[in-house]
XYZ file of C-alpha atoms in Angstrom:
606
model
C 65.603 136.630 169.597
C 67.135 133.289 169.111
C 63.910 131.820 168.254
C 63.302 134.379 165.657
C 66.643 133.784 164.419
C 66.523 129.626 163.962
C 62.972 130.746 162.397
C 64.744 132.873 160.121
C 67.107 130.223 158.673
C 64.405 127.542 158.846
C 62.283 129.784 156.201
C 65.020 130.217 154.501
C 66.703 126.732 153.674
C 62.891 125.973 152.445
C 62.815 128.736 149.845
C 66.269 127.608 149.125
C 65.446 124.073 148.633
C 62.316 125.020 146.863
C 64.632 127.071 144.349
C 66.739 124.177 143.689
C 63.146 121.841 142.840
C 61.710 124.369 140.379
C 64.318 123.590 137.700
C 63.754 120.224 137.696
C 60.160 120.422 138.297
C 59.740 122.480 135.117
C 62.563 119.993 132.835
C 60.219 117.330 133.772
C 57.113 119.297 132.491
C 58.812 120.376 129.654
C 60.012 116.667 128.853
C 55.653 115.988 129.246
C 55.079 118.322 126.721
C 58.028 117.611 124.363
C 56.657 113.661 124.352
C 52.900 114.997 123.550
C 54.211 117.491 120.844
C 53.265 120.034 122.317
C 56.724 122.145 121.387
C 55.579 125.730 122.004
C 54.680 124.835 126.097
C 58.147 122.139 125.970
C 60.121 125.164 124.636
C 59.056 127.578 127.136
C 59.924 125.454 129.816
C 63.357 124.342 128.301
C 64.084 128.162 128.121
C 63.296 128.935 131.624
C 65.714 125.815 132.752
C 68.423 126.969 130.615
C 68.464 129.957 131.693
C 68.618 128.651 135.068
C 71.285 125.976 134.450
C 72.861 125.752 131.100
C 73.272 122.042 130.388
C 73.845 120.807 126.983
C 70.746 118.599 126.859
C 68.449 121.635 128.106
C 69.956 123.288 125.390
C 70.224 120.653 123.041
C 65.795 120.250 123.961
C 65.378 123.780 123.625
C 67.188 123.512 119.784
C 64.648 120.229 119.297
C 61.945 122.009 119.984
C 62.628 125.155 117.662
C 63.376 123.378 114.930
C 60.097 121.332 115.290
C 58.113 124.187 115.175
C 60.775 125.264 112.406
C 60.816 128.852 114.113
C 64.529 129.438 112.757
C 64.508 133.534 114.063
C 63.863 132.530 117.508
C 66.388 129.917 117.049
C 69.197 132.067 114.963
C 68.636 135.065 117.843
C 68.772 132.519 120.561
C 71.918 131.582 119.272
C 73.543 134.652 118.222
C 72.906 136.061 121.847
C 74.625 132.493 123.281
C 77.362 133.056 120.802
C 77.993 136.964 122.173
C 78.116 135.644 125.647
C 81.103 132.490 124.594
C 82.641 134.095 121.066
C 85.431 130.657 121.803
C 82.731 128.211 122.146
C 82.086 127.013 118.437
C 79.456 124.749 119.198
C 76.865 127.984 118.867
C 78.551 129.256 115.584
C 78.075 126.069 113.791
C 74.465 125.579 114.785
C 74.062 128.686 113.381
C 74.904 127.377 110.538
C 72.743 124.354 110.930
C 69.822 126.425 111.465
C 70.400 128.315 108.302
C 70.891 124.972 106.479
C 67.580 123.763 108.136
C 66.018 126.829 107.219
C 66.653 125.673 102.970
C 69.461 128.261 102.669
C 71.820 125.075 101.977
C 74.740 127.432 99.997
C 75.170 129.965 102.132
C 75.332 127.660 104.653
C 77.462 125.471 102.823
C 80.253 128.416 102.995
C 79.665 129.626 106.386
C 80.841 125.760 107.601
C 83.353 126.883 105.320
C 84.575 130.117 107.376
C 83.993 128.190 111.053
C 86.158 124.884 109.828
C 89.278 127.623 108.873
C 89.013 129.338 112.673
C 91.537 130.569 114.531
C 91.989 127.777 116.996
C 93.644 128.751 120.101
C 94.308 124.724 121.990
C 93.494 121.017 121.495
C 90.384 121.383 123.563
C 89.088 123.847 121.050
C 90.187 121.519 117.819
C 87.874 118.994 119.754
C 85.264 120.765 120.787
C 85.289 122.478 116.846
C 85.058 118.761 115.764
C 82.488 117.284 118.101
C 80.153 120.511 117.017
C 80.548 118.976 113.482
C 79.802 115.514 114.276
C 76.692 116.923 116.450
C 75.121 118.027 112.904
C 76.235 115.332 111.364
C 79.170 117.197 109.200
C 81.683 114.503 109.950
C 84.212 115.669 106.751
C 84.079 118.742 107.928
C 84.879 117.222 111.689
C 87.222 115.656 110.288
C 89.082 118.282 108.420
C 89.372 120.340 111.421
C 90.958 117.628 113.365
C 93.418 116.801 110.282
C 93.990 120.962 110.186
C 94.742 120.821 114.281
C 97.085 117.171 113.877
C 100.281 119.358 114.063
C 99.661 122.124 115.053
C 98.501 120.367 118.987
C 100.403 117.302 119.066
C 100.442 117.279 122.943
C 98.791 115.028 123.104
C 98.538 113.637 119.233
C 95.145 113.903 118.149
C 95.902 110.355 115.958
C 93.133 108.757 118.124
C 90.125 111.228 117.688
C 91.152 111.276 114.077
C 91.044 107.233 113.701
C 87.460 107.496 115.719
C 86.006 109.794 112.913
C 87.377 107.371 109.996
C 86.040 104.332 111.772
C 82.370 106.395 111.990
C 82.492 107.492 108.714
C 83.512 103.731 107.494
C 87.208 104.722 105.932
C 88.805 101.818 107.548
C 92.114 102.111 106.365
C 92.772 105.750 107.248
C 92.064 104.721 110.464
C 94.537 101.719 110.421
C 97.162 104.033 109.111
C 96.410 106.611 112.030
C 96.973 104.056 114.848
C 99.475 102.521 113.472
C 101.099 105.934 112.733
C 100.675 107.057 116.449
C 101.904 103.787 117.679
C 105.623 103.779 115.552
C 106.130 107.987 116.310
C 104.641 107.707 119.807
C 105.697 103.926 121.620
C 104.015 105.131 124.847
C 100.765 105.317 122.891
C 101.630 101.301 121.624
C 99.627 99.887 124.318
C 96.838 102.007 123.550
C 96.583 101.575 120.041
C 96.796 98.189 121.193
C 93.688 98.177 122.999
C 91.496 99.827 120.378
C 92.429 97.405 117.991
C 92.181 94.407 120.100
C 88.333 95.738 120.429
C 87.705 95.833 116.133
C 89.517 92.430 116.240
C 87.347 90.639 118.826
C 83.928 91.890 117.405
C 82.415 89.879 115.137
C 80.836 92.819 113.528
C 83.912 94.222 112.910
C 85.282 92.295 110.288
C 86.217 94.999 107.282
C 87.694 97.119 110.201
C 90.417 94.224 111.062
C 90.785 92.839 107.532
C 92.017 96.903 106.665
C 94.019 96.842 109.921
C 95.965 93.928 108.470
C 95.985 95.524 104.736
C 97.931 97.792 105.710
C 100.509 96.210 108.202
C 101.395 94.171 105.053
C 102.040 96.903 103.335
C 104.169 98.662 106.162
C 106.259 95.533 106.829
C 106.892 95.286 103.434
C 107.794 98.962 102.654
C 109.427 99.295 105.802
C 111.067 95.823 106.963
C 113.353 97.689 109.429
C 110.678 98.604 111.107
C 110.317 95.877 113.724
C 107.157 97.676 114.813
C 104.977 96.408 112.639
C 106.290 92.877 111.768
C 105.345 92.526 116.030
C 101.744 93.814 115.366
C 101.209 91.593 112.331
C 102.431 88.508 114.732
C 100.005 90.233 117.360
C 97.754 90.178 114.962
C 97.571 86.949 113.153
C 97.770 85.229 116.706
C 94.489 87.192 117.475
C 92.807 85.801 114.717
C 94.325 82.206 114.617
C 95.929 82.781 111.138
C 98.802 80.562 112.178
C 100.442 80.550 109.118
C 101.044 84.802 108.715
C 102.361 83.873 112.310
C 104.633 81.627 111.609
C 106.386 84.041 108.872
C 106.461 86.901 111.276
C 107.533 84.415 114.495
C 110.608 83.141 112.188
C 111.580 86.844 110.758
C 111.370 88.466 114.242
C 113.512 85.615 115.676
C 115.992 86.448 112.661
C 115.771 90.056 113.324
C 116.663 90.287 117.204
C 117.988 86.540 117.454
C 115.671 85.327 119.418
C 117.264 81.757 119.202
C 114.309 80.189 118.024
C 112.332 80.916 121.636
C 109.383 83.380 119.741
C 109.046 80.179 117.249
C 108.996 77.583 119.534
C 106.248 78.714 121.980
C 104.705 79.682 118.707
C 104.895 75.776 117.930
C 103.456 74.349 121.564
C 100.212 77.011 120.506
C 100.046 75.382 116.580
C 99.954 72.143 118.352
C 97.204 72.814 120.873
C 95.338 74.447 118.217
C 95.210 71.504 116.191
C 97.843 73.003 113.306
C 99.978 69.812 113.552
C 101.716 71.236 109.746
C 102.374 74.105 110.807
C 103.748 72.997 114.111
C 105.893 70.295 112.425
C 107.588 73.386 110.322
C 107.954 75.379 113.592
C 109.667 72.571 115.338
C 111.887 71.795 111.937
C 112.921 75.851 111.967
C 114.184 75.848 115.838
C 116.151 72.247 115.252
C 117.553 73.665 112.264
C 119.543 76.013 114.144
C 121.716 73.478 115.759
C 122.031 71.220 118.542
C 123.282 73.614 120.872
C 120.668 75.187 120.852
C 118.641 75.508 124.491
C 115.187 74.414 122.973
C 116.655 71.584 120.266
C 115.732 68.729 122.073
C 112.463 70.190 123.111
C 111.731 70.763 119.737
C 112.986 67.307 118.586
C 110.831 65.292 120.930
C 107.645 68.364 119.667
C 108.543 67.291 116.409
C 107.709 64.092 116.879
C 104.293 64.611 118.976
C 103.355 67.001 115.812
C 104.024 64.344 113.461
C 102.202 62.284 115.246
C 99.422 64.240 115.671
C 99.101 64.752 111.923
C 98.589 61.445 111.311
C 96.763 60.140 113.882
C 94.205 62.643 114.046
C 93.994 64.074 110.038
C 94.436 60.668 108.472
C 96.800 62.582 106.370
C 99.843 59.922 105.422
C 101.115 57.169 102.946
C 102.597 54.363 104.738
C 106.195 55.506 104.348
C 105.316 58.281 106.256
C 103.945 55.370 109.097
C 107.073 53.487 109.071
C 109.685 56.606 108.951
C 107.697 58.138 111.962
C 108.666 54.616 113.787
C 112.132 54.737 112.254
C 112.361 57.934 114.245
C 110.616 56.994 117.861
C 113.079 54.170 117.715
C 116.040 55.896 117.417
C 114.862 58.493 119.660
C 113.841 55.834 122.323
C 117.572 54.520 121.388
C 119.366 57.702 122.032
C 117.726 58.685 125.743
C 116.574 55.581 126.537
C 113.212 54.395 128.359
C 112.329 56.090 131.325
C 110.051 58.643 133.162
C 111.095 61.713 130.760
C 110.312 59.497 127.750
C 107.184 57.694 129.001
C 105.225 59.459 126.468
C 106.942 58.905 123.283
C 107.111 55.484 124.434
C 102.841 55.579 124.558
C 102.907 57.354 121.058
C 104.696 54.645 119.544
C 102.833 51.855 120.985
C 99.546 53.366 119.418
C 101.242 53.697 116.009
C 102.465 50.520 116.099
C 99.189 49.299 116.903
C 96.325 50.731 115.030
C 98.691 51.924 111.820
C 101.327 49.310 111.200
C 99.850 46.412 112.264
C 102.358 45.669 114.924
C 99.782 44.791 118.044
C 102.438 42.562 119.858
C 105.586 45.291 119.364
C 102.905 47.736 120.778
C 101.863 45.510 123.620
C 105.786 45.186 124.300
C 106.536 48.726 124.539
C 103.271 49.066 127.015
C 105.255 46.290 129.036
C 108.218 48.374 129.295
C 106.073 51.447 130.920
C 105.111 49.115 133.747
C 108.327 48.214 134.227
C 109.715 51.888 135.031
C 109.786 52.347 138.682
C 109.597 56.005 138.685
C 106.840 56.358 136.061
C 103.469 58.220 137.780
C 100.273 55.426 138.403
C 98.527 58.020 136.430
C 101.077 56.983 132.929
C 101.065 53.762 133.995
C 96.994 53.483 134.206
C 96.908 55.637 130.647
C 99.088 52.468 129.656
C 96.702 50.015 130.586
C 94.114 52.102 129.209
C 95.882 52.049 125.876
C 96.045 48.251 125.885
C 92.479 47.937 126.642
C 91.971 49.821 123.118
C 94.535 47.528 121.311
C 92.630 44.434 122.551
C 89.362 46.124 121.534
C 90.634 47.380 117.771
C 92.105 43.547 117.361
C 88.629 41.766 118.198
C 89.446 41.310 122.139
C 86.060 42.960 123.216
C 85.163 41.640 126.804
C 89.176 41.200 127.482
C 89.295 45.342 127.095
C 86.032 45.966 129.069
C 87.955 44.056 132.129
C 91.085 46.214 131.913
C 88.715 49.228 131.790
C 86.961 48.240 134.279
C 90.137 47.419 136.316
C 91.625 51.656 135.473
C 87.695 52.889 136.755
C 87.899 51.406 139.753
C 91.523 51.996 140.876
C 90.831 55.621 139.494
C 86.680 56.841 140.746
C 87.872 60.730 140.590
C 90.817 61.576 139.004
C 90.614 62.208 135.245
C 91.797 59.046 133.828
C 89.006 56.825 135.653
C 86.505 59.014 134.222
C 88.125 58.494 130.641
C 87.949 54.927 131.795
C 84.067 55.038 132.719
C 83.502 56.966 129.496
C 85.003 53.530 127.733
C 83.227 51.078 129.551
C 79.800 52.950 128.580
C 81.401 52.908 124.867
C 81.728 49.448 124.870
C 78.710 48.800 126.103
C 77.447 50.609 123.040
C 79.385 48.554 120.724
C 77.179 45.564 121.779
C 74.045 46.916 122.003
C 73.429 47.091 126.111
C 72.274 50.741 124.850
C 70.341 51.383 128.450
C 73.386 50.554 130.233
C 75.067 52.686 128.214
C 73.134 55.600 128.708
C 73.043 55.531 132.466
C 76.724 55.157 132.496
C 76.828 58.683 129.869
C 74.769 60.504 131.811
C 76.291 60.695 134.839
C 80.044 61.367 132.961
C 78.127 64.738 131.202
C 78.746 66.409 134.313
C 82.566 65.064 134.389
C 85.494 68.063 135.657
C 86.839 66.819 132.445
C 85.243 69.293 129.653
C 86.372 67.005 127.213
C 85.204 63.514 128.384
C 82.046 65.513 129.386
C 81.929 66.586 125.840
C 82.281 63.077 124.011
C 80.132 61.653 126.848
C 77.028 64.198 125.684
C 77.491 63.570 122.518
C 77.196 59.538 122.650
C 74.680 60.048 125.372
C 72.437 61.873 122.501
C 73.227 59.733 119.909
C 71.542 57.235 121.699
C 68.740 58.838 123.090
C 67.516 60.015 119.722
C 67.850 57.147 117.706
C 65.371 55.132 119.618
C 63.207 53.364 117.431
C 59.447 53.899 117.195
C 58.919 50.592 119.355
C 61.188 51.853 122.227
C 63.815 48.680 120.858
C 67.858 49.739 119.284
C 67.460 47.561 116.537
C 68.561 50.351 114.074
C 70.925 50.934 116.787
C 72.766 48.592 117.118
C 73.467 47.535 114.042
C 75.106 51.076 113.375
C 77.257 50.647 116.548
C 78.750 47.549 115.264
C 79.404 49.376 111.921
C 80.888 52.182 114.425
C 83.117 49.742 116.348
C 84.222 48.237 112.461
C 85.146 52.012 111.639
C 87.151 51.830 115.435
C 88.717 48.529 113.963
C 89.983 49.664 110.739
C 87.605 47.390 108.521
C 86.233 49.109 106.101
C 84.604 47.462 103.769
C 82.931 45.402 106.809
C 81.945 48.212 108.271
C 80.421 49.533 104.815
C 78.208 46.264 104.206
C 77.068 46.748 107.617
C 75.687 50.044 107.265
C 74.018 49.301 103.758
C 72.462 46.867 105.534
C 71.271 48.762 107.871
C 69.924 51.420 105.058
C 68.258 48.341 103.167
C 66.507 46.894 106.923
C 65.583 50.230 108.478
C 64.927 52.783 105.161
C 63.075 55.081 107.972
C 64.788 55.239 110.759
C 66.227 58.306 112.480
C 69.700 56.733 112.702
C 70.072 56.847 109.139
C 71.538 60.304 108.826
C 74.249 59.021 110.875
C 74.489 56.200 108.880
C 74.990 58.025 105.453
C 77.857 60.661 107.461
C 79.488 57.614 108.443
C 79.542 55.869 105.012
C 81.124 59.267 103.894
C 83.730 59.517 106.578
C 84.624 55.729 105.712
C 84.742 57.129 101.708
C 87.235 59.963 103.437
C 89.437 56.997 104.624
C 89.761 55.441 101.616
C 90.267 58.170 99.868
C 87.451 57.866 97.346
C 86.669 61.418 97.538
C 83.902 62.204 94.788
C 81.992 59.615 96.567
C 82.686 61.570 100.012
C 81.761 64.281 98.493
C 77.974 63.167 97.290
C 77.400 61.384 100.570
C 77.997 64.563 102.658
C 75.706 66.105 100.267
C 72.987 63.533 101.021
C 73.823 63.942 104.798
C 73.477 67.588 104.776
C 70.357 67.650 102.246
C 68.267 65.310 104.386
C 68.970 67.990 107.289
C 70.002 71.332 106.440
C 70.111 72.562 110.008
C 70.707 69.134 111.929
C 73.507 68.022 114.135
C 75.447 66.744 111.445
C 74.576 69.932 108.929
C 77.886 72.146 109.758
C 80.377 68.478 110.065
C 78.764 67.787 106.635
C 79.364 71.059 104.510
C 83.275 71.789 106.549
C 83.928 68.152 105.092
C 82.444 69.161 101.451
C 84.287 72.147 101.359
C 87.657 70.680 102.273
C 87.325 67.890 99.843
C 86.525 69.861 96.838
C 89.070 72.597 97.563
C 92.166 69.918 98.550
C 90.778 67.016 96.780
C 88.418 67.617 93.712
C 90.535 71.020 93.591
C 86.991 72.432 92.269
C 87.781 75.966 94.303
C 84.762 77.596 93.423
C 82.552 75.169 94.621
C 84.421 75.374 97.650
C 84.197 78.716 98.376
C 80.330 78.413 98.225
C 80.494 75.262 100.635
C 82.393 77.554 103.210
C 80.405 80.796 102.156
C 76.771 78.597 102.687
C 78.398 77.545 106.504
C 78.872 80.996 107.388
C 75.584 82.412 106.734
C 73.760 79.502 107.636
C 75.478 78.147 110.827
C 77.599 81.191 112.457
C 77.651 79.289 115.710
C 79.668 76.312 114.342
C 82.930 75.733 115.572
C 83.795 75.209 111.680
C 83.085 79.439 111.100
C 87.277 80.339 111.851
C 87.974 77.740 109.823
C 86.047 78.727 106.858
C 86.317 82.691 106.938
C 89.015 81.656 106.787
C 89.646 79.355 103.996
C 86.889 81.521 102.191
C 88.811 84.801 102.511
C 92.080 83.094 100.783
C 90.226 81.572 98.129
C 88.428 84.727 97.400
C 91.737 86.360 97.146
C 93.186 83.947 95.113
C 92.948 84.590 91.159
C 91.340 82.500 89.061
C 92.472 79.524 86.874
């Protein structure tokens, strides 16, 4: 009996299990026959599953499959019997529809999504299940609509995010900005959602019209609504998200005014201008914060910023008359005066030195000041070794070559890992460069390329393939060298030396793969003197002998900014930064001109 009872149950699980196989069994045959074409044999088999287990892609298949073999009764009675069985799920009613548009009756059908978009909707489920029927048949106004017709009736939760979804499919990029942003200010627990979908349209790439309309229409809001804190925060959020420091700045300084801040949003906004290289607009943030008073917890943070930013600006953009040289001293000096030299004001103290140095012609006040760094007991070996560094480049811009390489030397070997012995190495195989010992050079490059340091590692690659590809046909550096001692002239500040040298060069070697450098460095010695029309035709020569070359992006950034700042010729400019971002969108130059492009496009014309 027991036997005939485990037999029982045996026989039994099988025909069970065998039940459960035949569905899928028969949606993979019907999938066989769908691929093939054969629809009448697919449909068949997509019925029989259905039935068995009603899942929207069985029944989505089965749909397919009719309308393939455009059998629209089957189809409409299929449906109408589905539709008896759910009368709440609109999904059937509107396919109804769709088969009678299918079927060429495009009027009637017309009104019947007419009748199904004004439905009785009983909850937010159905509003979205209404809607996603819609989108299915690709009716998206109509989807739409019923979503817009549900927004207050079911506001639990809003629907403000499936509404901004449809206008972002359907390409209406500002109704969805105006959605979010009108969930976010009526709902501030949905803030860090909207948030989120908008910090997804601002990092894509591809999504460019979508953020542009995003900050349309905060401008708009914060300037119909200035009370409205809301949006003056996601402009800032904003323009930080797409580096446009300068909308940033407006919003840090207004939001500090608003909730008085005490300059704290403005000044961390500052420290971020200066790492990103925005020494102008970091030199306003710092003014803003010291302009609200001494007593003020971040005033002589700022101050001391202040200066770094000033310095920045002209040491790195070349950007200065020589009053603005000597009033930059003027101010070290007094600040040097007023706290002394010590540990906290090591690097002002460094700063100066180099300005006194390589812009004012004051090598022995510099190499004074670098005295003074030694002589602070409490001062790191790391300052003191960027010191000596820093002296090794005075004696090397005043004609002092093998002097520097000894101090170099002298930081590389007190300093094997740390940071500032590999910026040491990397200047040892620069100078080795500057004479021509281009194999020791190399060696010396190739091992720093794989420095901690990203940046050293950087520079080091970069030298390391300037000399690697500008080996001459005869395995010598002839061509070489006599650009690196037109590059160490450029170091030096001798112009017009350096300039003779590289004509030289030009005249000697006419065919030599180092003359593309030679012609960008010609213009970047035009840049420094200012003759800018003839900066501007030998970037043009640079880029034309190499459209898509190493130097191709440097070459039409430095066009562009020369005819729009310089040359002021705007529209020539805009095609400069226009021609970048179609033709090199991998450029680290592409923020920069979108961004310059979009104003100037914007702007009106003269």
């Amino acid at each position: 009996m027991l036997r005939t009872g485990l037999l029982i149950v045996l026989l039994l699980s099988i025909f069970s299990l065998d039940l459960m196989a035949q569905p899928k069994v028969d949606e993979q045959l019907a999938a066989e026959f769908f691929q093939q074409g054969d629809f009448a044999k697919a449909s068949d088999y997509y019925l029989k599953v259905y039935r068995q287990s009603p899942a929207p892609t069985v029944y989505n298949r089965y749909l397919d499959c009719l309308l393939a073999m455009e059998d629209y009764k089957t189809a409409q009675q299929f449906l109408k019997s589905e539709a008896s069985k759910s009368p709440h799920d609109y999904r059937f009613k509107v396919d109804q529809v769709y088969i009678m548009e299918r079927a060429g009756e495009k009027e009637k059908a017309q009104k019947e999504y007419q009748k199904i978009k004004k439905s009785t909707l009983q909850n937010r489920q159905q509003a979205i299940d209404l809607s996603n029927a819609f989108i299915l048949r690709q009716h998206s106004q109509e989807a739409l609509e019923v979503l817009i017709q549900s927004k207050n009736k079911f506001n639990n939760p809003p629907l403000n995010i499936e509404i901004a979804q449809l206008y972002f499919q359907t390409g209406n990029y500002s109704n969805m900005a105006s959605e979010y942003l009108d969930l976010a200010v009526n709902n501030a627990d949905y803030i860090p959602m909207v948030q989120s979908r908008m910090q997804l349209l601002v990092t894509d790439s591809r999504q460019t019209s979508a953020t542009e309309a995003i900050k349309t229409e905060l401008l708009i809001r914060t300037q119909k609504h200035p009370n409205e804190t809301l949006y003056a925060e996601f402009l800032y959020w904003l323009s930080m998200q797409q580096k446009e420091f300068d909308i940033a700045l407006i919003q840090a300084k207004s939001l500090d005014q608003r909730f008085g801040e005490g300059g704290s949003r403005v000044y961390n906004l500052g420290t971020v201008l200066l790492s990103n290289e925005e020494y102008s607009l970091a030199v306003e943030a710092f003014e803003y914060v010291i302009g609200k008073g001494s007593n003020n917890p971040f005033f002589a943070a700022s101050e001391e910023q202040l200066l770094q930013a000033r310095f920045m600006k002209i040491t790195s953009q070349k950007n200065y008359v020589h009053a603005d040289l000597e009033m930059l001293e003027k101010q070290y000096l007094d600040k040097l005066s007023l706290r002394g030299r010590n540990a906290s004001t090591v690097e002002m103290m460094l700063n100066l030195a180099t300005l006194q140095a390589f812009y004012l012609d004051k090598i022995e006040a510099a190499k004074d000041e670098l005295a003074l760094v030694e002589q602070i007991p409490n001062a790191s070996p790391a300052i003191k070794a960027k010191a000596k560094l820093q002296l090794a480049d005075m004696m090397l811009f005043s004609g002092q070559k093998w002097s520097a390489s000894l101090l170099y030397k002298q930081v590389e070997k007190d300093y094997k890992q740390d940071v500032i012995g590999f910026e040491a190495k990397f200047r040892v195989a620069r100078f080795y460069y500057f004479v021509g010992e281009m194999e020791w050079a190399k060696s010396q490059l190739k091992v720093l390329s794989g420095a901690s340091s990203k940046l050293i590692a950087n520079d080091a690659l970069n030298l390391y393939l300037l000399i690697a590809e500008n080996m001459s046909e005869d395995s010598t550096y002839d061509a070489l060298s006599i650009y690196a001692k037109a590059d160490l002239l450029v170091y030096q500040m001798k112009f017009t030396e350096a300039t003779l040298t590289l004509d030289t060069l030009l005249s000697i070697f006419p065919n030599e793969p180092v003359l593309d450098n030679a012609i960008f460095l010609k213009a970047q010695i035009s840049v420094r003197q200012e003759l800018w029309t003839h900066a501007d035709s030998l970037f043009k020569m640079a880029y034309d002998r190499d459209p898509f070359g190493l130097l191709a992006d440097q070459s039409l950034i430095n066009r562009a900014r020369i005819n729009q700042f310089q040359l002021k010729k705007t529209s020539l400019a805009k095609e400069l930064y226009q021609q970048l971002l179609l033709n090199h969108s991998g450029s680290i130059y592409t923020l920069e001109a979108r961004r310059a492009f979009r104003e100037l496009d914007a702007a009106p014309m003269p």
